[in-house]
Coordinates of C-alpha atoms and ligand atoms in Angstrom, one line a residue:
M448 CA -0.6 -7.5 15.8
H449 CA 3.1 -8.6 15.8
P450 CA 4.9 -7.3 12.7
V451 CA 6.1 -10.7 11.7
L452 CA 2.7 -12.3 12.0
L453 CA 1.1 -9.4 10.0
S454 CA 3.7 -9.7 7.3
L455 CA 3.2 -13.5 7.0
L456 CA -0.6 -12.9 6.8
L457 CA -0.3 -10.2 4.2
G458 CA 2.4 -12.1 2.4
S459 CA 0.0 -15.0 2.0
T460 CA -2.7 -12.6 0.7
A461 CA -0.2 -11.3 -1.9
A462 CA 0.7 -14.9 -2.8
A463 CA -3.0 -15.7 -3.3
A464 CA -3.3 -12.8 -5.7
N465 CA -0.5 -14.4 -7.8
V466 CA -2.5 -17.6 -8.0
F467 CA -5.7 -15.7 -8.8
G468 CA -3.9 -14.0 -11.7
G469 CA -2.9 -17.5 -13.0
T470 CA -6.4 -18.7 -12.6
I471 CA -7.7 -15.9 -14.8
I472 CA -5.5 -17.2 -17.7
V473 CA -6.3 -20.8 -17.1
K474 CA -10.0 -20.2 -17.1
R475 CA -10.2 -18.9 -20.7
N476 CA -13.6 -17.3 -20.5
W477 CA -12.9 -15.1 -17.5
D478 CA -12.9 -11.4 -18.1
R479 CA -9.4 -9.8 -18.1
S480 CA -9.9 -6.4 -19.6
Y481 CA -9.7 -4.7 -16.2
L482 CA -6.2 -6.0 -15.6
K483 CA -4.4 -3.2 -17.4
Y484 CA -5.9 -0.7 -14.9
F485 CA -4.2 -2.7 -12.1
V486 CA -0.9 -2.4 -14.0
A487 CA -1.3 1.4 -14.3
L488 CA -2.5 1.9 -10.7
G489 CA 0.3 -0.3 -9.5
A490 CA 2.9 1.7 -11.5
G491 CA 1.9 5.0 -9.9
F492 CA 1.4 3.7 -6.4
M493 CA 4.7 1.7 -6.5
L494 CA 6.7 4.5 -7.8
A495 CA 5.5 6.9 -5.1
T496 CA 6.0 4.3 -2.4
A497 CA 9.5 3.5 -3.5
M498 CA 10.7 7.1 -4.0
L499 CA 8.9 8.7 -1.0
E500 CA 8.9 6.0 1.6
I501 CA 11.2 3.0 0.9
I502 CA 14.2 5.1 -0.2
P503 CA 14.2 7.7 2.6
A504 CA 13.7 4.9 5.2
S505 CA 16.6 3.0 3.7
F506 CA 18.9 6.1 3.8
A507 CA 17.9 6.7 7.4
R508 CA 19.1 3.3 8.5
E509 CA 21.8 2.1 6.2
T510 CA 24.9 4.0 4.9
N511 CA 25.3 1.6 2.0
A512 CA 21.7 2.2 0.9
P513 CA 22.5 3.8 -2.5
I514 CA 24.6 0.9 -3.7
L515 CA 22.0 -1.6 -2.4
I516 CA 19.2 0.2 -4.2
L517 CA 21.3 0.1 -7.4
A518 CA 22.0 -3.6 -6.8
G519 CA 18.3 -4.4 -6.3
Y520 CA 17.5 -2.7 -9.6
L521 CA 20.2 -4.5 -11.5
I522 CA 19.4 -7.9 -10.0
T523 CA 15.9 -7.6 -11.4
H524 CA 17.1 -6.4 -14.7
F525 CA 19.6 -9.3 -14.9
F526 CA 17.0 -12.0 -14.2
E527 CA 14.1 -10.6 -16.1
H528 CA 15.8 -9.2 -19.2
T529 CA 19.3 -10.6 -19.5
V530 CA 18.9 -14.3 -18.7
T531 CA 15.4 -14.1 -20.2
P532 CA 15.3 -13.6 -24.0
H533 CA 11.7 -12.3 -24.1
F534 CA 9.7 -10.8 -21.3
H535 CA 7.1 -8.1 -20.7
F536 CA 4.2 -7.8 -18.2
G537 CA 0.7 -8.8 -19.4
E538 CA -0.7 -11.6 -21.4
E539 CA 2.0 -13.3 -23.6
T540 CA 0.7 -13.5 -27.2
H541 CA 4.0 -13.9 -29.1
H542 CA 4.0 -17.7 -29.4
D543 CA 6.8 -17.6 -32.0
E544 CA 9.1 -16.3 -29.2
F545 CA 8.6 -19.5 -27.3
V546 CA 9.2 -22.2 -29.9
A547 CA 12.1 -23.3 -27.7
A548 CA 10.0 -24.4 -24.7
H549 CA 12.8 -23.8 -22.2
K550 CA 12.4 -20.1 -22.7
G551 CA 9.2 -20.3 -20.7
Y552 CA 11.3 -21.4 -17.7
S553 CA 13.7 -18.5 -18.0
V554 CA 10.7 -16.1 -17.5
L555 CA 9.6 -18.2 -14.6
L556 CA 13.1 -17.9 -13.0
G557 CA 13.1 -14.1 -13.6
L558 CA 9.7 -13.7 -11.9
V559 CA 10.6 -16.1 -9.0
V560 CA 13.6 -13.8 -8.2
H561 CA 11.4 -10.7 -8.5
T562 CA 8.6 -12.1 -6.3
F563 CA 11.0 -13.3 -3.7
F564 CA 12.0 -9.6 -3.3
D565 CA 8.2 -8.6 -3.2
G566 CA 8.1 -10.7 0.0
I567 CA 11.4 -9.2 1.3
A568 CA 9.9 -5.8 0.7
I569 CA 6.6 -6.5 2.6
A570 CA 8.4 -7.9 5.7
S571 CA 11.1 -5.2 5.7
G572 CA 8.4 -2.6 5.7
F573 CA 6.6 -4.1 8.7
I574 CA 9.9 -4.4 10.6
V575 CA 10.4 -0.6 10.2
S576 CA 6.9 0.5 10.9
N577 CA 3.2 -0.4 10.5
W578 CA 2.7 2.4 8.0
L579 CA 5.6 1.5 5.8
G580 CA 4.5 -2.2 5.9
W581 CA 1.0 -1.5 4.8
M582 CA 2.1 0.9 2.0
I583 CA 4.5 -1.7 0.6
F584 CA 1.9 -4.4 0.9
L585 CA -0.5 -2.3 -1.2
A586 CA 2.2 -1.5 -3.7
V587 CA 3.0 -5.2 -4.1
F588 CA -0.6 -6.3 -4.0
L589 CA -1.6 -4.0 -6.9
H590 CA 0.7 -5.8 -9.4
K591 CA 0.3 -9.3 -8.0
I592 CA -2.7 -10.3 -10.2
P593 CA -1.0 -9.2 -13.5
E594 CA 2.2 -11.0 -12.3
G595 CA 0.4 -14.4 -11.9
F596 CA -1.4 -13.7 -15.1
T597 CA 1.9 -13.0 -17.0
V598 CA 3.7 -16.2 -15.9
A599 CA 0.7 -18.5 -16.6
S600 CA 0.3 -17.0 -20.1
V601 CA 4.1 -17.5 -20.8
M602 CA 3.8 -21.1 -19.8
L603 CA 0.8 -21.6 -22.2
A604 CA 2.7 -19.8 -25.0
S605 CA 5.7 -22.1 -24.5
G606 CA 3.4 -25.2 -25.0
R607 CA 2.9 -26.2 -21.3
S608 CA -0.3 -27.6 -19.9
R609 CA -2.8 -25.4 -18.1
R610 CA -2.0 -27.3 -14.9
L611 CA 1.6 -26.3 -15.2
A612 CA 0.6 -22.8 -16.0
L613 CA -1.3 -22.6 -12.8
G614 CA 1.5 -24.3 -11.0
A615 CA 3.9 -21.5 -12.2
S616 CA 1.6 -18.9 -10.6
V617 CA 1.5 -20.9 -7.4
L618 CA 5.4 -21.0 -7.4
L619 CA 5.4 -17.2 -7.6
G620 CA 3.1 -17.1 -4.6
A621 CA 5.5 -19.5 -2.8
A622 CA 8.5 -17.3 -3.7
T623 CA 6.8 -14.3 -2.2
F624 CA 6.0 -16.1 1.0
A625 CA 9.6 -17.4 1.1
G626 CA 10.8 -13.7 0.9
V627 CA 8.6 -12.7 3.8
L628 CA 9.9 -15.7 5.8
T629 CA 13.5 -15.0 5.0
M630 CA 13.2 -11.4 6.2
A631 CA 11.3 -12.6 9.3
L632 CA 14.3 -14.8 10.2
F633 CA 16.9 -12.2 9.5
Q634 CA 15.1 -9.1 10.9
R635 CA 18.4 -7.5 12.0
H636 CA 19.4 -7.3 8.4
V637 CA 16.5 -5.0 7.5
G638 CA 19.1 -2.4 6.6
I639 CA 20.0 -4.6 3.6
G640 CA 16.6 -6.0 2.8
L641 CA 14.8 -2.6 2.6
P642 CA 17.1 -0.8 0.1
L643 CA 17.5 -4.0 -2.0
S644 CA 13.8 -4.4 -2.3
G645 CA 13.5 -0.6 -2.9
G646 CA 15.6 -1.0 -6.0
V647 CA 13.5 -4.0 -7.1
T648 CA 10.3 -1.9 -6.6
I649 CA 11.6 0.9 -8.7
Y650 CA 12.5 -1.6 -11.5
V651 CA 9.1 -3.2 -11.4
A652 CA 7.3 0.1 -11.4
A653 CA 9.4 2.0 -14.0
S654 CA 10.7 -0.8 -16.2
D655 CA 8.1 -3.5 -16.1
L656 CA 4.8 -1.7 -15.5
M657 CA 5.4 1.7 -17.1
P658 CA 6.1 0.3 -20.6
E659 CA 2.8 -1.5 -20.5
V660 CA 1.1 1.8 -19.7
N661 CA 2.9 3.5 -22.6
R662 CA 1.9 0.8 -25.0
E663 CA -1.8 1.7 -24.6
P664 CA -2.9 4.4 -27.0
G665 CA -4.4 7.7 -25.6
G666 CA -4.0 9.3 -22.2
K667 CA -6.4 7.2 -20.2
M668 CA -3.8 4.8 -18.8
A669 CA -1.5 7.7 -17.9
L670 CA -4.4 9.2 -15.9
V671 CA -4.8 5.9 -14.1
V672 CA -1.1 6.1 -13.1
L673 CA -1.8 9.6 -11.7
L674 CA -4.7 8.1 -9.8
G675 CA -2.3 5.6 -8.3
L676 CA -0.2 8.5 -7.1
G677 CA -3.4 10.2 -5.8
I678 CA -4.3 7.2 -3.7
F679 CA -0.8 7.3 -2.2
F680 CA -1.1 11.0 -1.2
L681 CA -4.6 10.5 0.0
L682 CA -3.5 7.7 2.3
D683 CA -0.5 9.7 3.4
R684 CA -2.9 12.6 4.4
L685 CA -5.6 10.6 6.0
V686 CA -3.9 7.7 7.6
H687 CA -0.3 8.6 8.2
Ligands
LIG1195 ZN1 5.6 -11.4 -25.8
LIG1196 ZN1 6.1 -8.4 -8.1

Protein backbone atom coordinates (compact mmCIF):
# COMPACT_ATOMS: atom_id res chain seq x y z
CA MET A 1 0.00 0.00 0.00
CA HIS A 2 1.13 3.57 -0.71
CA PRO A 3 2.76 5.10 2.43
CA VAL A 4 0.43 8.14 2.40
CA LEU A 5 -2.69 6.01 2.11
CA LEU A 6 -1.47 3.72 4.87
CA SER A 7 -0.68 6.62 7.20
CA LEU A 8 -4.10 8.16 6.55
CA LEU A 9 -5.74 4.83 7.34
CA LEU A 10 -3.74 4.26 10.52
CA GLY A 11 -4.08 7.93 11.45
CA SER A 12 -7.87 7.44 11.42
CA THR A 13 -7.48 4.32 13.55
CA ALA A 14 -5.46 6.29 16.11
CA ALA A 15 -8.05 9.09 15.98
CA ALA A 16 -10.83 6.56 16.62
CA ALA A 17 -8.94 5.37 19.72
CA ASN A 18 -9.07 8.95 21.05
CA VAL A 19 -12.83 8.96 20.64
CA PHE A 20 -13.09 5.52 22.24
CA GLY A 21 -11.15 6.85 25.25
CA GLY A 22 -13.60 9.74 25.53
CA THR A 23 -16.56 7.37 25.29
CA ILE A 24 -15.27 5.34 28.25
CA ILE A 25 -15.49 8.47 30.42
CA VAL A 26 -18.85 9.60 29.10
CA LYS A 27 -20.41 6.16 29.67
CA ARG A 28 -19.91 6.17 33.41
CA ASN A 29 -20.45 2.47 33.99
CA TRP A 30 -17.78 1.24 31.55
CA ASP A 31 -14.82 -0.52 33.12
CA ARG A 32 -11.64 1.54 33.05
CA SER A 33 -9.33 -0.29 35.46
CA TYR A 34 -7.30 -1.75 32.57
CA LEU A 35 -6.36 1.69 31.20
CA LYS A 36 -3.34 2.13 33.45
CA TYR A 37 -1.76 -0.88 31.76
CA PHE A 38 -2.05 0.88 28.41
CA VAL A 39 -0.24 3.86 29.95
CA ALA A 40 2.61 1.65 31.24
CA LEU A 41 2.88 -0.44 28.05
CA GLY A 42 2.81 2.76 26.03
CA ALA A 43 5.55 4.35 28.14
CA GLY A 44 7.97 1.45 27.55
CA PHE A 45 7.15 0.98 23.88
CA MET A 46 7.22 4.72 23.07
CA LEU A 47 10.52 5.28 24.83
CA ALA A 48 12.15 2.40 22.93
CA THR A 49 10.67 3.56 19.61
CA ALA A 50 11.84 7.14 20.14
CA MET A 51 15.36 6.32 21.34
CA LEU A 52 16.14 3.37 19.09
CA GLU A 53 14.21 4.17 15.91
CA ILE A 54 13.02 7.77 15.54
CA ILE A 55 16.19 9.48 16.81
CA PRO A 56 18.70 7.45 14.80
CA ALA A 57 16.53 7.84 11.66
CA SER A 58 16.36 11.61 12.31
CA PHE A 59 20.15 11.90 12.71
CA ALA A 60 20.60 9.98 9.47
CA ARG A 61 18.64 12.47 7.39
CA GLU A 62 18.84 15.85 9.08
CA THR A 63 21.91 17.70 10.38
CA ASN A 64 19.71 19.89 12.58
CA ALA A 65 18.06 16.85 14.17
CA PRO A 66 19.36 17.48 17.75
CA ILE A 67 17.93 21.00 18.01
CA LEU A 68 14.64 19.88 16.42
CA ILE A 69 14.31 17.02 18.94
CA LEU A 70 14.85 19.50 21.76
CA ALA A 71 12.30 21.87 20.17
CA GLY A 72 9.70 19.07 19.94
CA TYR A 73 10.24 18.26 23.60
CA LEU A 74 9.93 21.89 24.71
CA ILE A 75 6.90 22.68 22.50
CA THR A 76 5.00 19.89 24.25
CA HIS A 77 6.17 21.05 27.65
CA PHE A 78 5.12 24.61 26.86
CA PHE A 79 1.57 23.71 25.80
CA GLU A 80 0.91 20.94 28.33
CA HIS A 81 2.57 22.38 31.43
CA THR A 82 3.27 26.09 30.98
CA VAL A 83 0.11 27.42 29.33
CA THR A 84 -1.89 24.78 31.21
CA PRO A 85 -2.09 25.29 34.99
CA HIS A 86 -2.98 21.67 35.88
CA PHE A 87 -2.37 18.62 33.73
CA HIS A 88 -1.60 14.95 34.11
CA PHE A 89 -2.51 11.85 32.16
CA GLY A 90 -5.43 9.74 33.39
CA GLU A 91 -8.82 10.50 34.86
CA GLU A 92 -9.10 14.04 36.24
CA THR A 93 -10.42 13.90 39.77
CA HIS A 94 -9.24 17.27 41.12
CA HIS A 95 -12.42 19.25 40.54
CA ASP A 96 -11.14 22.10 42.72
CA GLU A 97 -8.40 22.75 40.14
CA PHE A 98 -11.06 23.52 37.55
CA VAL A 99 -13.33 26.02 39.31
CA ALA A 100 -12.32 28.48 36.60
CA ALA A 101 -13.92 26.64 33.69
CA HIS A 102 -11.58 28.06 31.07
CA LYS A 103 -8.76 25.94 32.53
CA GLY A 104 -10.38 22.94 30.88
CA TYR A 105 -9.82 24.55 27.50
CA SER A 106 -6.13 25.12 28.20
CA VAL A 107 -5.73 21.36 28.71
CA LEU A 108 -7.61 20.80 25.47
CA LEU A 109 -5.25 23.19 23.66
CA GLY A 110 -2.19 21.41 25.09
CA LEU A 111 -3.47 18.03 23.98
CA VAL A 112 -4.49 19.30 20.54
CA VAL A 113 -0.88 20.41 19.93
CA HIS A 114 0.46 17.09 21.25
CA THR A 115 -1.96 14.98 19.16
CA PHE A 116 -1.18 16.99 16.04
CA PHE A 117 2.42 15.78 16.45
CA ASP A 118 1.19 12.20 17.02
CA GLY A 119 -0.16 12.47 13.47
CA ILE A 120 3.05 14.07 12.16
CA ALA A 121 4.98 11.19 13.77
CA ILE A 122 2.90 8.44 12.10
CA ALA A 123 3.13 9.99 8.61
CA SER A 124 6.86 10.82 8.97
CA GLY A 125 7.50 7.20 9.91
CA PHE A 126 5.78 5.81 6.83
CA ILE A 127 7.58 8.29 4.58
CA VAL A 128 10.90 6.87 5.85
CA SER A 129 9.99 3.17 5.86
CA ASN A 130 7.15 0.77 6.41
CA TRP A 131 8.83 -0.61 9.53
CA LEU A 132 9.32 2.81 11.15
CA GLY A 133 5.73 3.79 10.28
CA TRP A 134 4.25 0.71 11.92
CA MET A 135 6.39 1.03 15.06
CA ILE A 136 5.42 4.70 15.48
CA PHE A 137 1.78 3.86 14.84
CA LEU A 138 1.86 1.22 17.61
CA ALA A 139 3.63 3.64 19.96
CA VAL A 140 0.99 6.29 19.30
CA PHE A 141 -1.92 3.87 19.39
CA LEU A 142 -1.00 2.52 22.85
CA HIS A 143 -1.53 5.91 24.50
CA LYS A 144 -4.47 7.08 22.38
CA ILE A 145 -7.23 5.62 24.55
CA PRO A 146 -5.85 7.18 27.80
CA GLU A 147 -5.44 10.46 25.89
CA GLY A 148 -9.12 10.65 24.87
CA PHE A 149 -10.03 9.56 28.36
CA THR A 150 -7.92 12.33 29.92
CA VAL A 151 -9.39 15.17 27.87
CA ALA A 152 -13.00 14.02 28.39
CA SER A 153 -12.52 13.78 32.16
CA VAL A 154 -10.94 17.26 32.30
CA MET A 155 -13.95 18.66 30.44
CA LEU A 156 -16.34 17.04 32.93
CA ALA A 157 -14.23 18.24 35.88
CA SER A 158 -14.47 21.82 34.56
CA GLY A 159 -18.25 21.56 34.49
CA ARG A 160 -18.83 20.91 30.79
CA SER A 161 -21.53 18.60 29.47
CA ARG A 162 -20.89 15.00 28.48
CA ARG A 163 -21.53 15.92 24.88
CA LEU A 164 -18.79 18.52 25.02
CA ALA A 165 -16.49 16.05 26.79
CA LEU A 166 -16.95 13.59 23.95
CA GLY A 167 -16.54 16.44 21.46
CA ALA A 168 -13.13 17.22 23.00
CA SER A 169 -11.95 13.66 22.37
CA VAL A 170 -13.25 13.91 18.77
CA LEU A 171 -11.20 17.10 18.42
CA LEU A 172 -8.05 15.25 19.52
CA GLY A 173 -8.77 12.61 16.88
CA ALA A 174 -9.22 15.35 14.28
CA ALA A 175 -5.91 16.99 15.30
CA THR A 176 -4.14 13.64 14.89
CA PHE A 177 -5.60 13.27 11.42
CA ALA A 178 -4.63 16.86 10.60
CA GLY A 179 -1.03 16.02 11.57
CA VAL A 180 -1.00 13.03 9.21
CA LEU A 181 -2.48 15.16 6.42
CA THR A 182 0.03 17.99 6.97
CA MET A 183 2.98 15.60 6.72
CA ALA A 184 1.44 13.92 3.67
CA LEU A 185 1.29 17.34 1.96
CA PHE A 186 4.84 18.32 2.99
CA GLN A 187 6.59 14.98 2.53
CA ARG A 188 9.88 16.54 1.48
CA HIS A 189 10.10 18.13 4.95
CA VAL A 190 10.19 14.76 6.70
CA GLY A 191 13.69 15.75 7.93
CA ILE A 192 11.94 18.34 10.11
CA GLY A 193 8.76 16.41 10.97
CA LEU A 194 10.57 13.28 12.15
CA PRO A 195 12.94 14.82 14.76
CA LEU A 196 10.25 17.26 15.98
CA SER A 197 7.80 14.43 16.58
CA GLY A 198 10.68 12.39 18.08
CA GLY A 199 11.08 15.08 20.75
CA VAL A 200 7.32 15.07 21.34
CA THR A 201 7.34 11.27 21.67
CA ILE A 202 10.11 11.38 24.29
CA TYR A 203 8.16 14.01 26.21
CA VAL A 204 4.93 12.01 26.15
CA ALA A 205 6.67 8.79 27.21
CA ALA A 206 8.99 10.20 29.88
CA SER A 207 7.10 13.24 31.20
CA ASP A 208 3.41 12.35 30.68
CA LEU A 209 3.20 8.58 30.99
CA MET A 210 6.12 7.68 33.30
CA PRO A 211 4.87 9.84 36.21
CA GLU A 212 1.56 7.93 36.02
CA VAL A 213 3.50 4.66 36.24
CA ASN A 214 5.46 5.93 39.25
CA ARG A 215 2.30 7.03 41.01
CA GLU A 216 1.05 3.44 41.30
CA PRO A 217 2.36 1.65 44.39
CA GLY A 218 4.42 -1.54 44.00
CA GLY A 219 6.47 -2.82 41.12
CA LYS A 220 3.71 -4.22 38.92
CA MET A 221 3.39 -1.15 36.70
CA ALA A 222 7.17 -0.92 36.28
CA LEU A 223 7.11 -4.51 35.05
CA VAL A 224 4.44 -3.57 32.49
CA VAL A 225 6.79 -0.81 31.24
CA LEU A 226 9.44 -3.50 30.73
CA LEU A 227 6.84 -5.59 28.94
CA GLY A 228 6.37 -2.65 26.55
CA LEU A 229 10.13 -2.70 25.89
CA GLY A 230 9.98 -6.48 25.48
CA ILE A 231 7.29 -6.20 22.81
CA PHE A 232 9.47 -3.67 20.98
CA PHE A 233 12.49 -6.01 20.96
CA LEU A 234 10.34 -8.99 20.02
CA LEU A 235 8.94 -7.16 16.99
CA ASP A 236 12.43 -5.98 16.09
CA ARG A 237 13.66 -9.59 16.18
CA LEU A 238 10.73 -11.24 14.44
CA VAL A 239 9.52 -8.65 11.94
CA HIS A 240 12.32 -6.22 11.21
ZN1 LIG B 1 -5.79 16.54 38.42
ZN1 LIG C 1 -0.55 11.44 22.00
